[in-house]
Coordinates of C-alpha atoms in Angstrom, one line a residue:
M1 CA -10.3 -8.8 -1.6
L2 CA -8.6 -5.3 -0.3
Q3 CA -8.3 -2.2 -2.7
L4 CA -4.8 -0.3 -2.4
E5 CA -4.6 3.1 -3.1
I6 CA -1.5 5.0 -3.6
F7 CA -1.1 8.8 -3.6
T8 CA 1.6 11.5 -3.3
P9 CA 1.0 15.2 -2.5
K10 CA -0.2 16.0 -6.4
R11 CA -1.9 12.8 -7.8
A12 CA -3.3 9.1 -7.3
V13 CA -0.9 6.7 -8.5
L14 CA -2.2 3.6 -8.2
Q15 CA -5.8 1.8 -7.3
V16 CA -5.7 -1.9 -7.6
S17 CA -7.8 -4.6 -5.8
C18 CA -5.7 -7.4 -4.2
D19 CA -5.6 -10.4 -2.1
R20 CA -2.8 -9.1 0.5
V21 CA -0.5 -6.4 0.7
Q22 CA 3.3 -6.5 2.0
L23 CA 4.1 -2.5 3.5
P24 CA 7.7 -1.9 4.8
G25 CA 7.1 -0.3 8.1
V26 CA 9.3 1.4 9.9
Q27 CA 10.2 -1.2 12.3
G28 CA 9.6 -4.1 10.1
K29 CA 7.5 -5.5 7.0
M30 CA 3.3 -5.8 7.7
T31 CA 0.8 -7.7 5.9
V32 CA -2.4 -6.6 5.2
L33 CA -5.2 -9.2 5.0
P34 CA -8.7 -8.3 4.2
G35 CA -10.4 -7.7 7.6
H36 CA -7.7 -5.8 9.3
S37 CA -8.1 -4.0 12.2
T38 CA -7.8 -0.1 11.4
L39 CA -4.4 1.0 11.3
L40 CA -2.7 3.9 10.9
A41 CA 1.5 3.7 10.2
Q42 CA 4.6 4.9 9.1
L43 CA 6.5 3.5 6.5
G44 CA 10.2 3.5 6.1
A45 CA 12.0 3.2 2.4
G46 CA 11.3 -0.4 1.2
I47 CA 9.0 -2.6 -1.6
I48 CA 5.2 -2.5 -1.6
C49 CA 4.1 -5.9 -2.6
V50 CA 0.6 -6.4 -3.7
H51 CA -0.4 -9.7 -4.0
G52 CA -3.5 -10.9 -6.3
K53 CA -4.6 -12.9 -9.2
R54 CA -3.8 -10.7 -11.6
Q55 CA 0.1 -9.6 -12.2
N56 CA 0.1 -6.5 -10.1
P57 CA 3.3 -3.9 -9.7
N58 CA 5.1 -4.0 -6.7
I59 CA 6.2 -0.3 -5.9
S60 CA 9.1 1.0 -4.6
I61 CA 9.0 4.0 -2.2
A62 CA 11.3 6.0 0.1
A63 CA 9.1 6.7 3.2
G64 CA 5.1 7.6 3.6
F65 CA 2.2 6.4 5.4
A66 CA -0.8 3.8 5.4
W67 CA -4.0 3.7 6.6
V68 CA -5.9 0.9 7.1
Q69 CA -9.8 0.8 7.3
G70 CA -11.9 -2.1 6.4
N71 CA -10.9 -3.7 3.3
C72 CA -8.8 -0.1 2.2
V73 CA -5.4 0.3 2.2
R74 CA -4.5 4.0 1.6
V75 CA -0.4 5.1 1.2
L76 CA 0.7 8.5 1.1
C77 CA 4.0 8.7 0.1
D78 CA 6.4 10.8 -1.9
E79 CA 6.9 10.0 -5.8
P80 CA 7.1 5.9 -6.0
S81 CA 8.2 4.0 -8.8
P82 CA 7.9 0.7 -10.1
S83 CA 10.3 -2.2 -8.4

C-alpha cells in the first residue's frame, strides 16, 4: 500500500492509503506503485488519479512537485480541487 499526502503551502489537503497513484508529470503521466524508487518530480496541470479498494477522490492541480520515498507519495501544489 502507498500513503498519498497532498499539501498546499498552508495546509494538508488529503492523506489516504491507496494501491497506486497516477501523477501529471511535466513530460507526461507517471504511475507510482508500492516499492517505487526515490523520486522528485515536477508536476504540470492535470489530474492526480488515486486507485485503491475504496472510492478515492481524483484531484485536479495546476502545477506542483511530487516526492516519492519508500511507500509514501507527497505532493506539494497550489490549491487543488476535486475532479
